[in-house]
Amino acid sequence: MGKAENSKVNQEIPVKKNEDYEMNIENMGVNGEGIGRIDGFTVFVEGALPGERVKVKIVKVTKSFAYGKLLKIIQASGDRVEPPCPHAKRCGGCQLQHLSYESQLKFKTQLVKDALERIGKLEGVVVKDTLGMEHPWKYRNKAQYPVGLVKGKLAIGFFAPRSHDIINLEQCDIQHGINEKVIEIFRRFINTYNIPVYDEVNHKGIIRHILTKVGFKSRQLMVVVVTNGFELPRKKELVDMLRKGIPSINSIVQNINSAKTNVILGEKNITLWGQDYIVDAIGELKFKISPLSFFQINPVQTEILYGKALEYAALTGQERVIDAYCGIGTISLFLAKHASKVYGVEVVPQAIEDAKENARLNGIENVEFITGEAEEVIPRMARLGLKADVVVVDPPRKGCDQKLLDAVLEIAPKRIVYVSCNPATLARDLKYLSENQYQVLEVQPVDMFPQTVHVETIARIQRADF
Ligand code: SAH
């Protein structure tokens, strides 16, 4: 080796900071950024698409790559579309609005394939086309808007990327339309009664955030106003304005968050009017949703995802199932009707309370919910000799703990269903399972988060001797 390696190391970096260049974009990175090369040197360009020729200004250079700011598109990609949202360039929420929806889905399929090949070293696994939405807009059932002052004027909207400047928002195309009305009412309320809004720097003021939850099927609406302390002047007027503006509203809650933190919600809730929860349905099941409880944010695609989980679990009614990382028990309850028994395991005690309540609400009795870390509880179940035919896992972004995977291997279920929000950790865990008597039969990405780079994936895994 020697020579070739050395010449590479000593190679001069062909780009300089603050200079302009023309370049071709060849690929798209995991964050939706365009990637190309200038004299063989990798340059990342946010907002540029594969197949485009662009002019960039180099804004940062490291030893092995640089960042370019997109100045001009010389030759646009046929997949480029005009983002419908006026905030698309500044809001960090949607990274792919400038890419046609069909191409977004292809990009997500490719992301999953790449992760499985590069990280998982898995060859020949069938990755199906990403299941997209017929109408990939207005799909979110939960919104949270920071409230503050910008140059002395009220701002309700979103934080600009990498900063805490609030940008005013009139509409958001991935949120339910009712939010526009909610924001408009809060603007009127705050301005009419001069309600102090939160100042992050001095930790002063009252209203910090507005949060909404919408039941897409039930059409129920919860509005949560997050305040810095218990004080909220003119509560009655706020309730009257919300009820008058949105007569169908079900729940108005004040959430107290006096901490100096980026976490949006505090632990204490006071119901100002109506129910202290809303109910929504996925398929035939009803779920109670409280201000603090986790619920999948895209209800339309959740039904598709859970339908796939049911298909991959291939239940006949006889099986014992473990649902690890079960949240408020949604997948557990979805599977329970088709299984003999389901055990749900989840670390957040409140979520387990909700899961139990949801089981009661739906009259489901063959479920048991256990609070604790999956990597502690499930090895214990394995040691006690518990057998399960199917194990479902739906971990957070960091994937499954090694101890959990080892316990699953010990339990040796016939089938494993892996639901993942991060292709990289999914690939890592599938590699381990496939080195230990399991075979990955099929991988199905589901587009839970249109217009963003996020992708949800579900994998069908079977014990090799089946
Ligand atoms: N399956 C549920 C929730 C998935 S989100 C649904 O579809 O709605 C992942 C869940 O894993 C969260 O509820 C989170 O609280 C939980 N969690 C995170 N780390 C965990 C751990 N180590 N053990 C058990 N649960 C965990």
Short mmCIF file of C-alpha atoms and ligand atoms in Angstrom, two decimals:
data_model
loop_
_atom_site.label_atom_id
_atom_site.label_comp_id
_atom_site.label_asym_id
_atom_site.label_seq_id
_atom_site.Cartn_x
_atom_site.Cartn_y
_atom_site.Cartn_z
CA MET A 1 0.00 0.00 0.00
CA GLY A 2 2.08 2.98 1.24
CA LYS A 3 2.30 5.12 -1.83
CA ALA A 4 -1.31 5.32 -2.86
CA GLU A 5 -2.44 5.82 0.75
CA ASN A 6 0.11 8.54 1.33
CA SER A 7 -0.78 10.43 -1.77
CA LYS A 8 -4.39 10.42 -0.66
CA VAL A 9 -3.54 11.74 2.79
CA ASN A 10 -1.30 14.42 1.41
CA GLN A 11 -3.72 15.38 -1.31
CA GLU A 12 -4.53 19.04 -1.16
CA ILE A 13 -8.09 19.95 -0.32
CA PRO A 14 -9.46 21.32 -3.59
CA VAL A 15 -12.01 23.74 -2.09
CA LYS A 16 -11.59 26.93 -0.08
CA LYS A 17 -13.96 28.49 2.40
CA ASN A 18 -16.01 31.43 1.10
CA GLU A 19 -15.28 30.61 -2.55
CA ASP A 20 -17.95 29.74 -5.11
CA TYR A 21 -17.95 26.57 -7.22
CA GLU A 22 -20.15 24.79 -9.70
CA MET A 23 -20.76 21.10 -9.08
CA ASN A 24 -22.98 18.11 -9.82
CA ILE A 25 -25.08 16.50 -7.09
CA GLU A 26 -24.93 12.70 -7.21
CA ASN A 27 -26.56 11.39 -4.04
CA MET A 28 -28.77 12.26 -1.11
CA GLY A 29 -27.61 11.85 2.49
CA VAL A 30 -29.64 10.51 5.40
CA ASN A 31 -30.63 14.04 6.36
CA GLY A 32 -31.93 14.83 2.87
CA GLU A 33 -28.88 16.89 1.88
CA GLY A 34 -27.43 16.70 -1.63
CA ILE A 35 -23.97 15.13 -1.93
CA GLY A 36 -21.49 15.65 -4.74
CA ARG A 37 -17.77 15.99 -5.38
CA ILE A 38 -15.49 18.81 -6.40
CA ASP A 39 -12.28 17.30 -7.81
CA GLY A 40 -13.07 14.12 -5.92
CA PHE A 41 -13.66 15.92 -2.61
CA THR A 42 -17.06 15.34 -0.94
CA VAL A 43 -19.33 18.36 -0.51
CA PHE A 44 -22.71 18.37 1.24
CA VAL A 45 -25.31 20.85 -0.02
CA GLU A 46 -28.58 21.31 1.84
CA GLY A 47 -31.53 21.81 -0.52
CA ALA A 48 -29.82 20.36 -3.63
CA LEU A 49 -31.09 17.18 -5.29
CA PRO A 50 -29.35 14.30 -7.08
CA GLY A 51 -29.00 14.96 -10.81
CA GLU A 52 -28.75 18.73 -10.35
CA ARG A 53 -25.96 21.06 -11.36
CA VAL A 54 -25.63 23.79 -8.79
CA LYS A 55 -23.54 26.77 -7.78
CA VAL A 56 -22.44 26.71 -4.14
CA LYS A 57 -20.46 28.80 -1.71
CA ILE A 58 -18.22 26.69 0.52
CA VAL A 59 -19.07 27.57 4.15
CA LYS A 60 -17.12 24.94 6.09
CA VAL A 61 -14.18 22.69 5.27
CA THR A 62 -12.97 19.68 7.24
CA LYS A 63 -10.21 17.17 6.41
CA SER A 64 -12.48 14.85 4.50
CA PHE A 65 -15.52 16.85 3.40
CA ALA A 66 -17.01 20.33 3.09
CA TYR A 67 -20.37 22.03 3.37
CA GLY A 68 -21.64 24.21 0.52
CA LYS A 69 -24.45 26.74 0.67
CA LEU A 70 -26.76 26.47 -2.31
CA LEU A 71 -26.52 29.72 -4.32
CA LYS A 72 -28.14 28.77 -7.59
CA ILE A 73 -29.64 25.78 -9.33
CA ILE A 74 -28.12 25.74 -12.82
CA GLN A 75 -29.86 22.58 -13.97
CA ALA A 76 -32.83 21.44 -11.85
CA SER A 77 -33.80 17.82 -11.26
CA GLY A 78 -37.06 16.60 -12.80
CA ASP A 79 -37.99 15.43 -9.28
CA ARG A 80 -37.87 18.96 -7.88
CA VAL A 81 -41.17 20.52 -6.85
CA GLU A 82 -42.01 23.94 -5.44
CA PRO A 83 -42.55 23.50 -1.65
CA PRO A 84 -46.14 24.52 -0.91
CA CYS A 85 -45.20 25.82 2.53
CA PRO A 86 -43.80 29.36 2.67
CA HIS A 87 -41.65 28.36 5.69
CA ALA A 88 -40.10 25.26 4.06
CA LYS A 89 -36.64 26.84 3.75
CA ARG A 90 -36.41 28.14 7.32
CA CYS A 91 -38.37 25.61 9.33
CA GLY A 92 -36.35 22.51 10.17
CA GLY A 93 -39.50 20.38 10.36
CA CYS A 94 -39.78 19.21 6.75
CA GLN A 95 -36.52 18.43 4.99
CA LEU A 96 -37.98 17.03 1.75
CA GLN A 97 -40.75 19.37 0.64
CA HIS A 98 -38.74 20.28 -2.47
CA LEU A 99 -38.74 16.63 -3.61
CA SER A 100 -41.76 15.04 -5.33
CA TYR A 101 -43.62 12.64 -3.06
CA GLU A 102 -42.94 9.68 -5.33
CA SER A 103 -39.21 10.39 -5.09
CA GLN A 104 -39.43 10.84 -1.31
CA LEU A 105 -40.78 7.30 -1.08
CA LYS A 106 -38.00 5.96 -3.34
CA PHE A 107 -35.42 7.80 -1.23
CA LYS A 108 -36.76 6.15 1.94
CA THR A 109 -36.74 2.67 0.40
CA GLN A 110 -33.13 3.26 -0.64
CA LEU A 111 -32.18 4.52 2.85
CA VAL A 112 -33.41 1.24 4.33
CA LYS A 113 -31.71 -0.88 1.63
CA ASP A 114 -28.41 0.95 2.13
CA ALA A 115 -28.53 0.51 5.91
CA LEU A 116 -29.27 -3.21 5.59
CA GLU A 117 -26.41 -3.71 3.16
CA ARG A 118 -23.78 -1.45 4.72
CA ILE A 119 -24.48 -1.87 8.43
CA GLY A 120 -26.43 -5.13 8.45
CA LYS A 121 -24.25 -6.86 5.82
CA LEU A 122 -27.51 -8.48 4.79
CA GLU A 123 -27.74 -9.48 1.18
CA GLY A 124 -30.80 -10.53 -0.72
CA VAL A 125 -33.32 -9.31 1.86
CA VAL A 126 -36.52 -8.22 0.17
CA VAL A 127 -37.12 -4.53 0.91
CA LYS A 128 -40.58 -3.65 -0.33
CA ASP A 129 -41.47 -0.24 -1.76
CA THR A 130 -42.25 2.28 0.98
CA LEU A 131 -45.97 2.44 1.72
CA GLY A 132 -46.91 6.07 1.21
CA MET A 133 -50.00 8.17 1.88
CA GLU A 134 -52.59 8.99 -0.69
CA HIS A 135 -52.64 12.55 0.61
CA PRO A 136 -49.29 13.17 2.32
CA TRP A 137 -50.33 16.43 4.03
CA LYS A 138 -52.13 17.50 7.21
CA TYR A 139 -51.36 14.13 8.73
CA ARG A 140 -50.06 15.01 12.21
CA ASN A 141 -52.40 14.65 15.19
CA LYS A 142 -50.16 16.55 17.61
CA ALA A 143 -48.74 20.06 17.31
CA GLN A 144 -46.63 22.13 19.67
CA TYR A 145 -45.98 25.80 19.13
CA PRO A 146 -43.54 27.90 21.13
CA VAL A 147 -44.81 31.33 22.22
CA GLY A 148 -42.59 34.35 22.81
CA LEU A 149 -41.63 37.86 21.78
CA VAL A 150 -39.58 38.70 18.71
CA LYS A 151 -38.49 42.34 18.56
CA GLY A 152 -41.21 43.18 21.05
CA LYS A 153 -43.98 41.51 19.06
CA LEU A 154 -45.90 38.36 19.83
CA ALA A 155 -44.67 35.30 17.96
CA ILE A 156 -46.34 31.89 17.93
CA GLY A 157 -44.89 29.32 15.61
CA PHE A 158 -41.69 27.30 15.45
CA PHE A 159 -38.05 27.63 16.39
CA ALA A 160 -35.75 28.50 13.49
CA PRO A 161 -33.26 25.66 12.90
CA ARG A 162 -30.32 25.54 15.32
CA SER A 163 -31.70 28.51 17.26
CA HIS A 164 -34.41 29.55 19.65
CA ASP A 165 -35.76 32.43 17.56
CA ILE A 166 -39.47 31.93 17.13
CA ILE A 167 -40.81 32.35 13.63
CA ASN A 168 -44.48 33.29 13.33
CA LEU A 169 -46.61 30.68 11.71
CA GLU A 170 -49.92 31.14 9.97
CA GLN A 171 -50.25 27.60 8.70
CA CYS A 172 -48.39 24.31 8.74
CA ASP A 173 -49.14 21.94 5.90
CA ILE A 174 -48.42 18.74 7.80
CA GLN A 175 -50.66 19.67 10.73
CA HIS A 176 -54.41 19.33 11.05
CA GLY A 177 -56.13 22.52 9.79
CA ILE A 178 -57.83 23.19 13.15
CA ASN A 179 -54.47 24.40 14.50
CA GLU A 180 -54.68 27.58 12.44
CA LYS A 181 -57.86 28.47 14.29
CA VAL A 182 -56.29 27.63 17.68
CA ILE A 183 -53.28 29.87 17.00
CA GLU A 184 -55.49 32.67 15.78
CA ILE A 185 -57.54 32.54 19.00
CA PHE A 186 -54.42 32.57 21.18
CA ARG A 187 -53.05 35.58 19.27
CA ARG A 188 -56.29 37.43 19.92
CA PHE A 189 -56.40 36.34 23.58
CA ILE A 190 -52.78 37.34 24.34
CA ASN A 191 -53.06 40.68 22.54
CA THR A 192 -56.49 41.60 23.93
CA TYR A 193 -55.59 40.94 27.57
CA ASN A 194 -51.87 41.67 27.40
CA ILE A 195 -50.93 38.27 28.78
CA PRO A 196 -47.17 38.11 29.34
CA VAL A 197 -45.52 35.51 27.12
CA TYR A 198 -42.45 33.53 28.09
CA ASP A 199 -38.97 34.98 27.80
CA GLU A 200 -36.54 32.11 27.72
CA VAL A 201 -33.46 34.16 28.55
CA ASN A 202 -34.80 35.71 31.76
CA HIS A 203 -37.15 32.83 32.55
CA LYS A 204 -40.00 35.36 32.93
CA GLY A 205 -43.49 35.65 31.47
CA ILE A 206 -46.34 33.16 31.48
CA ILE A 207 -47.36 31.38 28.26
CA ARG A 208 -44.57 29.12 26.98
CA HIS A 209 -46.14 26.73 24.51
CA ILE A 210 -49.47 25.80 22.97
CA LEU A 211 -49.99 22.13 22.34
CA THR A 212 -52.87 20.47 20.52
CA LYS A 213 -53.98 16.88 20.12
CA VAL A 214 -56.59 15.90 17.57
CA GLY A 215 -58.50 12.63 17.30
CA PHE A 216 -58.68 12.10 13.54
CA LYS A 217 -61.43 9.51 13.78
CA SER A 218 -63.25 10.78 16.86
CA ARG A 219 -62.87 14.45 15.78
CA GLN A 220 -62.03 15.31 19.38
CA LEU A 221 -59.70 18.20 20.18
CA MET A 222 -57.53 18.94 23.20
CA VAL A 223 -55.77 22.27 23.65
CA VAL A 224 -53.00 22.54 26.25
CA VAL A 225 -51.57 25.89 27.30
CA VAL A 226 -48.17 25.48 28.95
CA THR A 227 -47.45 28.12 31.58
CA ASN A 228 -44.38 29.11 33.56
CA GLY A 229 -45.97 28.57 37.01
CA PHE A 230 -49.58 28.29 38.18
CA GLU A 231 -50.61 31.83 37.27
CA LEU A 232 -52.69 32.27 34.13
CA PRO A 233 -54.73 35.49 34.06
CA ARG A 234 -58.12 35.59 32.32
CA LYS A 235 -58.59 31.82 32.28
CA LYS A 236 -62.34 32.22 31.90
CA GLU A 237 -61.93 34.48 28.89
CA LEU A 238 -59.50 32.02 27.29
CA VAL A 239 -61.96 29.17 27.77
CA ASP A 240 -64.82 31.29 26.39
CA MET A 241 -62.82 32.34 23.34
CA LEU A 242 -61.74 28.78 22.55
CA ARG A 243 -65.26 27.37 23.04
CA LYS A 244 -66.85 30.13 20.98
CA GLY A 245 -64.25 29.86 18.19
CA ILE A 246 -64.25 26.05 18.13
CA PRO A 247 -67.62 24.84 19.49
CA SER A 248 -66.64 21.17 19.06
CA ILE A 249 -63.59 21.41 21.39
CA ASN A 250 -63.50 18.68 24.09
CA SER A 251 -60.68 19.51 26.45
CA ILE A 252 -58.80 22.62 27.59
CA VAL A 253 -55.85 21.97 29.90
CA GLN A 254 -53.25 24.13 31.60
CA ASN A 255 -49.88 22.43 31.98
CA ILE A 256 -47.44 23.85 34.51
CA ASN A 257 -43.79 23.94 33.53
CA SER A 258 -41.71 26.24 35.76
CA ALA A 259 -38.40 24.58 34.93
CA LYS A 260 -35.59 26.18 32.95
CA THR A 261 -35.62 23.53 30.28
CA ASN A 262 -36.20 22.72 26.62
CA VAL A 263 -38.64 20.00 27.62
CA ILE A 264 -42.03 21.33 26.58
CA LEU A 265 -44.40 19.86 29.15
CA GLY A 266 -44.24 19.87 32.93
CA GLU A 267 -45.73 17.12 35.06
CA LYS A 268 -48.74 18.98 36.48
CA ASN A 269 -51.98 19.40 34.52
CA ILE A 270 -55.04 21.42 35.48
CA THR A 271 -58.16 20.87 33.41
CA LEU A 272 -59.63 24.31 32.67
CA TRP A 273 -62.67 23.02 30.86
CA GLY A 274 -64.11 19.69 29.60
CA GLN A 275 -62.47 16.27 29.69
CA ASP A 276 -58.90 15.77 30.86
CA TYR A 277 -58.24 13.45 27.90
CA ILE A 278 -59.45 12.79 24.38
CA VAL A 279 -60.25 9.45 22.82
CA ASP A 280 -59.26 8.33 19.36
CA ALA A 281 -59.46 5.06 17.48
CA ILE A 282 -57.01 2.99 15.48
CA GLY A 283 -58.89 0.35 13.57
CA GLU A 284 -61.61 -0.86 15.91
CA LEU A 285 -59.72 -0.03 19.10
CA LYS A 286 -60.23 3.05 21.21
CA PHE A 287 -57.39 4.80 23.01
CA LYS A 288 -57.44 7.39 25.73
CA ILE A 289 -54.92 10.16 25.10
CA SER A 290 -53.82 12.44 27.96
CA PRO A 291 -51.65 15.56 27.68
CA LEU A 292 -48.53 13.59 28.59
CA SER A 293 -49.15 10.24 26.93
CA PHE A 294 -47.30 9.03 23.84
CA PHE A 295 -49.43 8.31 20.80
CA GLN A 296 -48.24 7.70 17.23
CA ILE A 297 -48.49 11.04 15.41
CA ASN A 298 -49.78 9.79 12.05
CA PRO A 299 -52.98 7.86 12.73
CA VAL A 300 -53.66 6.92 9.09
CA GLN A 301 -50.26 5.27 8.60
CA THR A 302 -50.28 3.81 12.12
CA GLU A 303 -53.22 1.66 11.12
CA ILE A 304 -51.23 0.42 8.11
CA LEU A 305 -48.15 -0.22 10.26
CA TYR A 306 -50.07 -2.16 12.89
CA GLY A 307 -51.87 -4.09 10.15
CA LYS A 308 -48.43 -5.17 8.91
CA ALA A 309 -47.40 -6.11 12.45
CA LEU A 310 -50.47 -8.34 12.64
CA GLU A 311 -49.72 -9.88 9.24
CA TYR A 312 -46.07 -10.57 10.14
CA ALA A 313 -47.01 -11.99 13.54
CA ALA A 314 -49.20 -14.52 11.65
CA LEU A 315 -51.34 -15.32 14.69
CA THR A 316 -53.86 -18.14 14.80
CA GLY A 317 -55.31 -17.43 18.24
CA GLN A 318 -53.06 -19.92 20.07
CA GLU A 319 -49.90 -17.86 20.45
CA ARG A 320 -48.25 -16.19 23.38
CA VAL A 321 -46.82 -12.85 22.36
CA ILE A 322 -44.37 -10.44 24.00
CA ASP A 323 -44.65 -6.78 22.93
CA ALA A 324 -41.44 -5.08 24.05
CA TYR A 325 -41.37 -1.25 24.23
CA CYS A 326 -45.17 -1.27 24.18
CA GLY A 327 -45.89 2.39 25.05
CA ILE A 328 -49.59 2.76 25.86
CA GLY A 329 -50.21 -0.79 24.66
CA THR A 330 -51.36 -0.04 21.13
CA ILE A 331 -49.64 -2.97 19.36
CA SER A 332 -50.35 -5.32 22.29
CA LEU A 333 -54.07 -4.60 22.09
CA PHE A 334 -54.07 -4.76 18.31
CA LEU A 335 -52.64 -8.30 18.51
CA ALA A 336 -54.53 -9.50 21.61
CA LYS A 337 -57.71 -10.47 19.79
CA HIS A 338 -55.73 -12.88 17.63
CA ALA A 339 -53.49 -14.35 20.34
CA SER A 340 -53.97 -16.39 23.49
CA LYS A 341 -51.97 -13.98 25.64
CA VAL A 342 -49.95 -10.79 25.15
CA TYR A 343 -47.34 -9.41 27.58
CA GLY A 344 -46.51 -5.72 27.08
CA VAL A 345 -43.28 -4.31 28.55
CA GLU A 346 -42.58 -0.59 28.84
CA VAL A 347 -40.31 1.60 30.97
CA VAL A 348 -42.60 4.63 31.55
CA PRO A 349 -45.02 3.90 34.44
CA GLN A 350 -47.66 6.38 33.19
CA ALA A 351 -47.69 4.68 29.78
CA ILE A 352 -48.34 1.32 31.51
CA GLU A 353 -51.22 2.94 33.44
CA ASP A 354 -52.64 4.15 30.12
CA ALA A 355 -52.11 0.71 28.57
CA LYS A 356 -54.11 -0.94 31.37
CA GLU A 357 -56.85 1.67 31.02
CA ASN A 358 -56.94 1.11 27.25
CA ALA A 359 -57.29 -2.65 27.76
CA ARG A 360 -60.31 -1.99 30.05
CA LEU A 361 -61.78 0.53 27.60
CA ASN A 362 -61.74 -2.13 24.88
CA GLY A 363 -62.79 -5.02 27.10
CA ILE A 364 -59.56 -6.91 26.42
CA GLU A 365 -58.51 -9.30 29.19
CA ASN A 366 -55.77 -11.50 27.77
CA VAL A 367 -53.06 -8.86 28.18
CA GLU A 368 -50.62 -8.20 30.99
CA PHE A 369 -48.58 -5.02 31.18
CA ILE A 370 -45.27 -4.91 33.01
CA THR A 371 -43.34 -1.76 33.95
CA GLY A 372 -39.58 -1.90 33.53
CA GLU A 373 -36.71 -1.84 31.10
CA ALA A 374 -37.23 -4.43 28.39
CA GLU A 375 -33.59 -5.52 28.81
CA GLU A 376 -34.26 -6.27 32.51
CA VAL A 377 -37.80 -7.63 32.40
CA ILE A 378 -37.51 -9.94 29.38
CA PRO A 379 -34.30 -11.72 30.53
CA ARG A 380 -36.15 -12.33 33.81
CA MET A 381 -39.08 -13.80 31.90
CA ALA A 382 -36.63 -16.00 29.97
CA ARG A 383 -34.99 -17.21 33.23
CA LEU A 384 -38.41 -18.09 34.61
CA GLY A 385 -38.86 -20.29 31.56
CA LEU A 386 -41.56 -18.23 29.89
CA LYS A 387 -42.08 -19.29 26.30
CA ALA A 388 -43.42 -17.02 23.60
CA ASP A 389 -44.26 -17.84 20.00
CA VAL A 390 -43.93 -14.30 18.74
CA VAL A 391 -41.89 -11.35 20.04
CA VAL A 392 -42.61 -7.82 18.79
CA VAL A 393 -40.06 -5.08 19.46
CA ASP A 394 -40.60 -1.36 18.79
CA PRO A 395 -37.59 0.35 20.39
CA PRO A 396 -36.63 4.04 20.40
CA ARG A 397 -34.00 5.32 17.94
CA LYS A 398 -31.06 3.65 19.69
CA GLY A 399 -32.50 0.21 18.92
CA CYS A 400 -32.61 -2.89 21.11
CA ASP A 401 -30.27 -3.46 23.99
CA GLN A 402 -27.94 -6.44 23.48
CA LYS A 403 -29.27 -8.01 26.70
CA LEU A 404 -32.78 -7.90 25.29
CA LEU A 405 -31.73 -9.52 22.01
CA ASP A 406 -29.94 -12.30 23.94
CA ALA A 407 -33.06 -12.90 26.03
CA VAL A 408 -35.16 -13.10 22.85
CA LEU A 409 -32.70 -15.69 21.49
CA GLU A 410 -33.09 -17.66 24.71
CA ILE A 411 -36.88 -17.54 24.50
CA ALA A 412 -36.50 -18.61 20.84
CA PRO A 413 -39.86 -17.45 19.43
CA LYS A 414 -40.87 -18.75 16.00
CA ARG A 415 -41.29 -15.23 14.73
CA ILE A 416 -39.97 -11.79 15.59
CA VAL A 417 -41.58 -8.60 14.33
CA TYR A 418 -39.24 -5.62 14.51
CA VAL A 419 -40.76 -2.13 14.25
CA SER A 420 -38.10 0.56 13.92
CA CYS A 421 -37.84 4.32 13.52
CA ASN A 422 -34.12 4.17 12.71
CA PRO A 423 -32.83 2.06 9.78
CA ALA A 424 -29.24 2.12 11.14
CA THR A 425 -30.02 0.44 14.48
CA LEU A 426 -32.55 -1.84 12.79
CA ALA A 427 -29.78 -3.04 10.45
CA ARG A 428 -27.38 -3.57 13.36
CA ASP A 429 -29.94 -5.64 15.30
CA LEU A 430 -31.03 -7.65 12.24
CA LYS A 431 -27.38 -8.52 11.64
CA TYR A 432 -27.15 -9.98 15.14
CA LEU A 433 -30.39 -11.93 14.80
CA SER A 434 -29.43 -13.27 11.40
CA GLU A 435 -26.09 -14.50 12.83
CA ASN A 436 -28.08 -16.37 15.47
CA GLN A 437 -30.53 -18.71 13.81
CA TYR A 438 -32.98 -16.13 12.51
CA GLN A 439 -33.78 -15.24 8.96
CA VAL A 440 -35.03 -11.84 7.80
CA LEU A 441 -37.82 -12.65 5.37
CA GLU A 442 -39.11 -9.24 4.41
CA VAL A 443 -38.65 -5.58 5.28
CA GLN A 444 -41.40 -3.03 4.74
CA PRO A 445 -40.79 0.72 5.11
CA VAL A 446 -43.90 2.75 5.96
CA ASP A 447 -44.04 6.51 5.45
CA MET A 448 -45.26 7.76 8.81
CA PHE A 449 -43.63 11.18 8.35
CA PRO A 450 -44.19 12.50 4.79
CA GLN A 451 -42.10 15.55 3.77
CA THR A 452 -39.46 14.67 6.38
CA VAL A 453 -36.45 12.31 6.15
CA HIS A 454 -37.79 10.01 8.84
CA VAL A 455 -38.89 6.52 7.95
CA GLU A 456 -40.56 3.79 9.94
CA THR A 457 -39.72 0.19 9.03
CA ILE A 458 -41.18 -3.17 9.95
CA ALA A 459 -39.31 -6.45 9.50
CA ARG A 460 -40.59 -10.02 9.34
CA ILE A 461 -38.13 -12.39 10.98
CA GLN A 462 -38.40 -16.14 11.38
CA ARG A 463 -36.46 -18.80 13.25
CA ALA A 464 -34.30 -20.61 10.71
CA ASP A 465 -35.74 -24.06 11.46
CA PHE A 466 -39.24 -22.99 10.48
N1 SAH B 1 -45.12 0.44 20.52
C1 SAH B 1 -45.60 1.71 20.95
C2 SAH B 1 -44.51 2.66 21.43
C3 SAH B 1 -43.26 2.75 20.65
S1 SAH B 1 -42.20 4.09 21.07
C4 SAH B 1 -46.46 2.36 19.90
O1 SAH B 1 -46.49 1.91 18.75
O2 SAH B 1 -47.16 3.32 20.22
C5 SAH B 1 -40.96 3.29 22.04
C6 SAH B 1 -41.35 3.09 23.47
O3 SAH B 1 -40.26 2.47 24.15
C7 SAH B 1 -41.65 4.37 24.27
O4 SAH B 1 -42.91 4.24 24.85
C8 SAH B 1 -40.55 4.41 25.34
O5 SAH B 1 -40.99 4.93 26.58
C9 SAH B 1 -40.19 2.95 25.48
N2 SAH B 1 -38.85 2.62 26.00
C10 SAH B 1 -37.69 3.28 25.81
N3 SAH B 1 -36.67 2.60 26.35
C11 SAH B 1 -37.18 1.48 26.90
C12 SAH B 1 -36.61 0.36 27.60
N4 SAH B 1 -35.31 0.29 27.82
N5 SAH B 1 -37.44 -0.62 28.00
C13 SAH B 1 -38.77 -0.56 27.75
N6 SAH B 1 -39.36 0.47 27.10
C14 SAH B 1 -38.58 1.47 26.68
#
